[in-house]
XYZ file of N, CA and C in Angstrom:
216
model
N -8.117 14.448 23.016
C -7.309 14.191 21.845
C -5.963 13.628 22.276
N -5.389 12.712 21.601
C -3.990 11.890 22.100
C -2.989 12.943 21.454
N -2.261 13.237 22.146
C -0.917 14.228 21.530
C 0.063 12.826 22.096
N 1.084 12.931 21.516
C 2.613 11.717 21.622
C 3.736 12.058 23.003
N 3.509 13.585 23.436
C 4.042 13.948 24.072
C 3.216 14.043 25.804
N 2.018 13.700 25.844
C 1.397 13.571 26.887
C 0.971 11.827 27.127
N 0.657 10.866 26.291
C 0.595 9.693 26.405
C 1.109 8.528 26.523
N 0.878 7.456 27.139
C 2.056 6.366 26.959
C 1.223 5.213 26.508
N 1.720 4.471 25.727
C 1.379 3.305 25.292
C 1.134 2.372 26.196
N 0.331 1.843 26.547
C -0.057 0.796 27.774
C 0.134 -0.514 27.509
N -0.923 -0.725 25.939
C -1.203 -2.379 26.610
C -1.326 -2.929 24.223
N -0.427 -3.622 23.593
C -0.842 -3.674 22.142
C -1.210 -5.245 22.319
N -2.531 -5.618 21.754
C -2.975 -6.478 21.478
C -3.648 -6.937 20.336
N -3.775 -7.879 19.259
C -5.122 -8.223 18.317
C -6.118 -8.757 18.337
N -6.803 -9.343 20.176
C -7.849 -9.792 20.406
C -8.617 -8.542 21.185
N -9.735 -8.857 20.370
C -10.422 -7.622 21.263
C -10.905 -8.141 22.730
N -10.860 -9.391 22.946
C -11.517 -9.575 24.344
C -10.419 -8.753 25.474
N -9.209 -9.322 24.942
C -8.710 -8.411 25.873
C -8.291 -7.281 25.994
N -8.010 -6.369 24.793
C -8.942 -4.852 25.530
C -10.019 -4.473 25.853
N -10.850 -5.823 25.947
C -11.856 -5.134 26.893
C -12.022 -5.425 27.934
N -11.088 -6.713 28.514
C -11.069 -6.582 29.501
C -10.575 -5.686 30.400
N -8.916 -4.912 29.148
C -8.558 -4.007 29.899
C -8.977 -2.589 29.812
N -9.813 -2.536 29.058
C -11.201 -1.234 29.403
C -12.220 -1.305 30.486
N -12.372 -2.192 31.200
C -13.100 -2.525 32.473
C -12.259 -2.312 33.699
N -10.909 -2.574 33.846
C -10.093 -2.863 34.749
C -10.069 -0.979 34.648
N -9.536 -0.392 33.844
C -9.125 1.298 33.685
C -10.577 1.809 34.202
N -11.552 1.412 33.625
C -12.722 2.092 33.651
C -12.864 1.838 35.423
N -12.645 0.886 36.271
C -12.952 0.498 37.319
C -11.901 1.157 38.488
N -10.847 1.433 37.713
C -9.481 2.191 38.624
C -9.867 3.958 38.348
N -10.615 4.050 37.351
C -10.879 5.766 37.401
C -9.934 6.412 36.326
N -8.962 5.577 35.593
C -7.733 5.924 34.560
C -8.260 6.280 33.411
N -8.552 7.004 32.463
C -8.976 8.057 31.510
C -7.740 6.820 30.712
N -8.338 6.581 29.484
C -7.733 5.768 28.453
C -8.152 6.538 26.923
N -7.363 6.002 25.765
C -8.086 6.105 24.391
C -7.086 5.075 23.681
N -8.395 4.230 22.650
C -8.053 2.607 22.195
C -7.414 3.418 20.711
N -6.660 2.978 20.246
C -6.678 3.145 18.479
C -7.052 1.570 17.623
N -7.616 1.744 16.923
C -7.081 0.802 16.146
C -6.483 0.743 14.945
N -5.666 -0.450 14.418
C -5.192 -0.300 13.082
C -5.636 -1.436 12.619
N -5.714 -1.583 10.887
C -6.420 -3.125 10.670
C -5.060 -3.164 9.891
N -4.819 -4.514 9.776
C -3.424 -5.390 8.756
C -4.181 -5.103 7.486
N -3.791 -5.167 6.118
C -3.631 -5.061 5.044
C -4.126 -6.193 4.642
N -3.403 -7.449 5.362
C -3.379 -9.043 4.720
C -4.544 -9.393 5.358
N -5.070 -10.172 4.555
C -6.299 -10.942 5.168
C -5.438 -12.467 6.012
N -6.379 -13.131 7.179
C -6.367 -14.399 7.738
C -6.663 -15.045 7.061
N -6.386 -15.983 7.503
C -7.126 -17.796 7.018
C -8.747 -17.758 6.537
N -9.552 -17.109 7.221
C -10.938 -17.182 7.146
C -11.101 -15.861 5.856
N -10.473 -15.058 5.787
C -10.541 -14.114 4.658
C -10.734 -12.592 5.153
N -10.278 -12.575 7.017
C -10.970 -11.092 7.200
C -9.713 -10.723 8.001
N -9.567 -9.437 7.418
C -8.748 -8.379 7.964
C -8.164 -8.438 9.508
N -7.461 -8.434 10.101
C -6.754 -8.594 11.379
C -6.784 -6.995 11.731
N -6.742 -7.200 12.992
C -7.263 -5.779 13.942
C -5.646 -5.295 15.088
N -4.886 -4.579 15.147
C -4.351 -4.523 16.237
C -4.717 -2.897 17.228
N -5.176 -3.799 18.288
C -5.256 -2.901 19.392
C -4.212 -1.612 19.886
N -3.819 -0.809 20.714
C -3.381 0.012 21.194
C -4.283 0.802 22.043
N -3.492 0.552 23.372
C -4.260 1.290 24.728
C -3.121 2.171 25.061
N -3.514 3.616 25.515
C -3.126 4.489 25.667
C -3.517 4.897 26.959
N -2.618 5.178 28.227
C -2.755 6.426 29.203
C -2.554 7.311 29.295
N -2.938 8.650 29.756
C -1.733 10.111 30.349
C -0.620 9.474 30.758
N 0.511 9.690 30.853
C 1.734 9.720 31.604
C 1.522 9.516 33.010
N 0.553 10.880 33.467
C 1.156 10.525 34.811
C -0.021 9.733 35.570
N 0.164 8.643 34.681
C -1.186 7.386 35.203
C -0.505 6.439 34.807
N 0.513 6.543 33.723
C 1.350 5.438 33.260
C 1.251 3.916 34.704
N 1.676 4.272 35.473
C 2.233 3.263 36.833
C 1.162 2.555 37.484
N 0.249 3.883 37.584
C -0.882 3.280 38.084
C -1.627 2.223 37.206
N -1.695 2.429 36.118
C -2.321 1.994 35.250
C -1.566 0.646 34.651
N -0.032 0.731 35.159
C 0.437 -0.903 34.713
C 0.472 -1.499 36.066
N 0.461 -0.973 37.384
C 0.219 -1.828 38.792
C -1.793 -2.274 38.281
N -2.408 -1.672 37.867
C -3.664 -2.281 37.706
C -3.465 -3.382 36.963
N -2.978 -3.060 35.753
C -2.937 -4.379 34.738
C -2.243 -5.348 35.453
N -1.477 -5.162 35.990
C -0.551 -6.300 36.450
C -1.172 -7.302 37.824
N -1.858 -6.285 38.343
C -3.213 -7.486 39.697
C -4.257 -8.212 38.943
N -4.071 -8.416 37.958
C -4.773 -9.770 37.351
C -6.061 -9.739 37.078
């Protein structure tokens, strides 16, 4: 379960490709994650709801977990 006081916000995006890429990269470093999502209200151009991501670590993975993201 995410409590506010044990987690840090990692990575906010609205394409899902790339949280999944960065669910492969965590999943591959051993880093325990949880995604939220929220959808926008307003519809796009095409007529469908917009998605924004949120990736979450423990704290004390925070570093590790942005030196992963950050090796490409």
């Amino acid at each position: 379960m995410l409590t506010i006081f044990s987690h840090a916000l990692l990575l906010v995006d609205c394409t899902r490709e790339e949280i999944l890429r960065a669910k492969a990269k965590m999943k591959n470093a051993g880093i325990a994650y949880e995604i939220r999502v929220r959808r926008n209200q307003k519809k796009d151009a095409q007529g469908k709801a917009s998605e924004l991501y949120a990736m979450y670590v423990r704290k004390c993975d925070y570093t590790e977990a942005k030196k992963v993201m950050e090796r490409g």
